[in-house]
PDB file of C-alpha atoms in Angstrom:
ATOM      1  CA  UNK A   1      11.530 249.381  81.721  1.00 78.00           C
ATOM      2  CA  UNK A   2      12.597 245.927  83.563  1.00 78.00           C
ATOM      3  CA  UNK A   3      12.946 245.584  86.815  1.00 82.00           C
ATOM      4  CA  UNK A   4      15.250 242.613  88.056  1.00 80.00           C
ATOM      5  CA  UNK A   5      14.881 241.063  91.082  1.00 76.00           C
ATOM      6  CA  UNK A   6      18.149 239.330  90.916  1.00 76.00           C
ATOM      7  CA  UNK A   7      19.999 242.750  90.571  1.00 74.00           C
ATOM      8  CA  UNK A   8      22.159 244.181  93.533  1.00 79.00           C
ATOM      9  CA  UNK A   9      20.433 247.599  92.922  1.00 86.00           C
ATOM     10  CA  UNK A  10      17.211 247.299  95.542  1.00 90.00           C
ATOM     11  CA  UNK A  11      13.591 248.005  92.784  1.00 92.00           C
ATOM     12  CA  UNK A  12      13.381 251.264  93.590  1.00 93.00           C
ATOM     13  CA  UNK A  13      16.525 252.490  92.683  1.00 93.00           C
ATOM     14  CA  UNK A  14      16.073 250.732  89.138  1.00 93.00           C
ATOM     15  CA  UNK A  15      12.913 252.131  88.570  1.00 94.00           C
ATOM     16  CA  UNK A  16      15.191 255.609  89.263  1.00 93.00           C
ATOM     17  CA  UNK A  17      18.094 254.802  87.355  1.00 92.00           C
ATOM     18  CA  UNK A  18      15.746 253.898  84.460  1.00 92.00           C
ATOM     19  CA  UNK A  19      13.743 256.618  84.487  1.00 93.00           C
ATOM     20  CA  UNK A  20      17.018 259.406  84.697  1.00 90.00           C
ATOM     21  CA  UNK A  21      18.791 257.809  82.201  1.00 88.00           C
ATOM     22  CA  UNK A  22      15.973 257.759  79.850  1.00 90.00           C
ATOM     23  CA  UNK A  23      15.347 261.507  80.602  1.00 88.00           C
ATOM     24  CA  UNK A  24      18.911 262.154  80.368  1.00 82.00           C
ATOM     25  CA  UNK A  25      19.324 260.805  77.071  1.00 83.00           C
ATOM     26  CA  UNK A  26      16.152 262.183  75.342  1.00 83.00           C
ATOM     27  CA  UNK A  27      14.468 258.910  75.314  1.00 89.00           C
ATOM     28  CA  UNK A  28      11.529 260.630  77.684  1.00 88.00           C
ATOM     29  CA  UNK A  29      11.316 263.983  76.235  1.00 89.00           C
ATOM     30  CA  UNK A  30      10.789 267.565  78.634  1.00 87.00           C
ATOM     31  CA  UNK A  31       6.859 267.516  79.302  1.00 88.00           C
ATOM     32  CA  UNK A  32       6.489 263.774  79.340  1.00 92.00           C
ATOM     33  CA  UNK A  33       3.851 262.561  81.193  1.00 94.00           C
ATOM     34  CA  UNK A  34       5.002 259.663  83.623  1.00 95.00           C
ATOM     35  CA  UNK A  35       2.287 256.867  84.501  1.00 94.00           C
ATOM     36  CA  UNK A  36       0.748 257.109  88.172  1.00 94.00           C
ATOM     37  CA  UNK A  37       2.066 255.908  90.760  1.00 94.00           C
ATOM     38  CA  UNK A  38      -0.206 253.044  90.881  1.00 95.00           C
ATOM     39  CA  UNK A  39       0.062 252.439  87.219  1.00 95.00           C
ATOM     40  CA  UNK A  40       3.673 252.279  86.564  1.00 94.00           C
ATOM     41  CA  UNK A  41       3.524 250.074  89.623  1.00 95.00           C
ATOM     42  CA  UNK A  42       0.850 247.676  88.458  1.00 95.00           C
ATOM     43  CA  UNK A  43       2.692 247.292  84.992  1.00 94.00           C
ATOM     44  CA  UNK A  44       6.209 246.565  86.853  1.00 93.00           C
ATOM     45  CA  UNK A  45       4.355 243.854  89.705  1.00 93.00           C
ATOM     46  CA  UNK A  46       5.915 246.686  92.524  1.00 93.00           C
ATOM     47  CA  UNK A  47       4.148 247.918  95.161  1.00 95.00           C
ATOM     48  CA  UNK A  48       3.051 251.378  94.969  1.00 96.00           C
ATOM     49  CA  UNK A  49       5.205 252.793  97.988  1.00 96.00           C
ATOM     50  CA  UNK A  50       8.436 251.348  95.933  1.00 96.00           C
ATOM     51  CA  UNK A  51       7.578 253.263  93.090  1.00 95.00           C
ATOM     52  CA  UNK A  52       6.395 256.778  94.923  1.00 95.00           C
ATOM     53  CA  UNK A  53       9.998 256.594  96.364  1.00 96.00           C
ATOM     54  CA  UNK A  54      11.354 256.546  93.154  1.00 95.00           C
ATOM     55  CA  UNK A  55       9.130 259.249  92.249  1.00 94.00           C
ATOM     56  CA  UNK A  56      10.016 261.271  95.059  1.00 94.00           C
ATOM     57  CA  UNK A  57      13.974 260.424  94.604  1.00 94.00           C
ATOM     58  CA  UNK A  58      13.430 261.827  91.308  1.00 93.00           C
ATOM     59  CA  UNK A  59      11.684 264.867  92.387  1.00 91.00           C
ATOM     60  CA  UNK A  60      14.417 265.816  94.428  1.00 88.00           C
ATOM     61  CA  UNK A  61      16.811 265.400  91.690  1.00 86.00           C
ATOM     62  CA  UNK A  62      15.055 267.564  89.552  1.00 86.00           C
ATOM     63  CA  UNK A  63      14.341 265.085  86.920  1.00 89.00           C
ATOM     64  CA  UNK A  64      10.759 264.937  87.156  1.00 92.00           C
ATOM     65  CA  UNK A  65       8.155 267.337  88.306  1.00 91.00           C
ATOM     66  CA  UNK A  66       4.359 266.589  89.702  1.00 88.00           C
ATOM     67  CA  UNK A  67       1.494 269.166  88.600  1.00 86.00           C
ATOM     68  CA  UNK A  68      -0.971 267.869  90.983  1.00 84.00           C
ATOM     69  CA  UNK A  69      -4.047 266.782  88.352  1.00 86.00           C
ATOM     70  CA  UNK A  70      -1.847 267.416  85.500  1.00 85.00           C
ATOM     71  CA  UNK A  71       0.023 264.414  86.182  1.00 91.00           C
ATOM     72  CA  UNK A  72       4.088 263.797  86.247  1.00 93.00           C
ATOM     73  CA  UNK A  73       6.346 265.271  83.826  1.00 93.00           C
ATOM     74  CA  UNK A  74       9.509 265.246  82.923  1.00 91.00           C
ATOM     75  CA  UNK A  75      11.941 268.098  83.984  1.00 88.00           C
ATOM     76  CA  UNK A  76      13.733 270.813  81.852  1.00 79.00           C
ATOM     77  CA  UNK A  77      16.719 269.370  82.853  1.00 65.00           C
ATOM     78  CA  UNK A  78      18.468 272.155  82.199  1.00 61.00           C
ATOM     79  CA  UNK A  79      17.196 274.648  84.704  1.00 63.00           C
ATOM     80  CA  UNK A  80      17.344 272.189  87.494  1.00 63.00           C
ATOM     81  CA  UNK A  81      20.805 271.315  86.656  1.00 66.00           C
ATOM     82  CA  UNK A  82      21.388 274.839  86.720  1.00 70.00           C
ATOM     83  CA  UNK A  83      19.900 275.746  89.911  1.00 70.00           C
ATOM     84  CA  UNK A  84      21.794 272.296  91.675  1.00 71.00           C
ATOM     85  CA  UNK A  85      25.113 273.525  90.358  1.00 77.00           C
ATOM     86  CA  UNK A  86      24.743 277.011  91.544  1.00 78.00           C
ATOM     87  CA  UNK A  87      23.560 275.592  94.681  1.00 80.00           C
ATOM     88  CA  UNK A  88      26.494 273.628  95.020  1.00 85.00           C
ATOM     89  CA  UNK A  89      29.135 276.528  94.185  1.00 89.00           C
ATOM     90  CA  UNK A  90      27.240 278.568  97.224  1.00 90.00           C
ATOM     91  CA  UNK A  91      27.815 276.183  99.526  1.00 91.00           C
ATOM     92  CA  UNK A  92      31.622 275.444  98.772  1.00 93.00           C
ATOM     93  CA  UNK A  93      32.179 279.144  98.555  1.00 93.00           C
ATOM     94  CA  UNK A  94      30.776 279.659 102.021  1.00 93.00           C
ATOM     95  CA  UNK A  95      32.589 276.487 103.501  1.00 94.00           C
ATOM     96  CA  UNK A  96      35.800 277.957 101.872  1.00 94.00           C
ATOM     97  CA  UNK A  97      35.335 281.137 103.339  1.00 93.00           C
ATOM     98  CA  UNK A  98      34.582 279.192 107.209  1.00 95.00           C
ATOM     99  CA  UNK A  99      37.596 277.425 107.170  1.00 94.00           C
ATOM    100  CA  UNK A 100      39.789 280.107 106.084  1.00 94.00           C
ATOM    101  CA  UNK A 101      41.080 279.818 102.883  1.00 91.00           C
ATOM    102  CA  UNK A 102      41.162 282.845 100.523  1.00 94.00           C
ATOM    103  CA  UNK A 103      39.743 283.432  97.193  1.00 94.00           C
ATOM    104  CA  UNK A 104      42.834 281.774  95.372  1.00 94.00           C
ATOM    105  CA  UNK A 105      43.251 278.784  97.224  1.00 94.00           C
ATOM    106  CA  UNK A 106      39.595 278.135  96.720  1.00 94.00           C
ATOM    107  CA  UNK A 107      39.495 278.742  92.698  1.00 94.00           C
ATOM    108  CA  UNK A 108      42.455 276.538  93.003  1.00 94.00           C
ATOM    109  CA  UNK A 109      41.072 273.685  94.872  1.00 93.00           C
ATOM    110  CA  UNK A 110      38.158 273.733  92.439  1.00 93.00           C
ATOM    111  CA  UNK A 111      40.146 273.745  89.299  1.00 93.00           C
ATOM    112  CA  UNK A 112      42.021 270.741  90.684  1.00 93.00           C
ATOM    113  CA  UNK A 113      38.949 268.938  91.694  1.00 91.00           C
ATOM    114  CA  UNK A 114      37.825 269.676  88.173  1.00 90.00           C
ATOM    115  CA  UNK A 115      40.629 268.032  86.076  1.00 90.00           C
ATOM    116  CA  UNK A 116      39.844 265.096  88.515  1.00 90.00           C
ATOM    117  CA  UNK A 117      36.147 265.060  87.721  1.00 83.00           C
ATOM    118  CA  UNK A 118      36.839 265.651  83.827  1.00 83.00           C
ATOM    119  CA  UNK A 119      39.834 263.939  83.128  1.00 82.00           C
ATOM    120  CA  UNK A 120      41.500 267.162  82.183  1.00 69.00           C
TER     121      UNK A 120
END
């Protein structure tokens, strides 16, 4: 992992980028234990805060999970992507529903915004 200063993309935000892409691909298997906090930071000359926001940043996205003493790991991607999606679909469905349109229109707007998102 290299972190460039001269980047747009503030250290953090590399160090996140890095880190999902890596997972994403394979290159950091499920169950991969991540370096501390303190460690990852030492080997990258960061602070520690810039790389527990990363952390954290991941956390939230489901990449990476903490086990207290057992360290970092790397998600199951899967069932977080799951669980985000179906998330997602809840809260269109019930903002559909608020503003009125029916089932149709909905189902409609969403294969639409699919084709967009896929190139379909």
């Amino acid at each position: 992992m290299k972190i460039r200063i001269d980047d747009g993309a503030p250290p953090y935000e590399q160090v996140r980028a890095q880190i999902s892409e890596q997972a994403r691909s394979g290159a950091l298997p499920v169950g991969y234990r991540l370096p501390t906090v303190r460690g990852l930071a030492e080997t990258l000359g960061l602070a520690a805060n810039t790389v527990a926001k990363a952390y954290r940043a991941l956390e939230a996205d489901g990449v990476i999970e903490t086990r207290g003493r057992n360290g970092t790991l790397i998600a199951a991607a899967g069932a977080a992507a799951e669980r985000e999606l179906a998330s997602a679909a809840q809260d269109f469905a019930a903002r559909a529903r608020r503003l009125g349109g029916s089932e149709e229109a909905a189902l409609a707007a969403v294969r639409d915004a699919l084709r967009a998102a896929y190139g379909a």
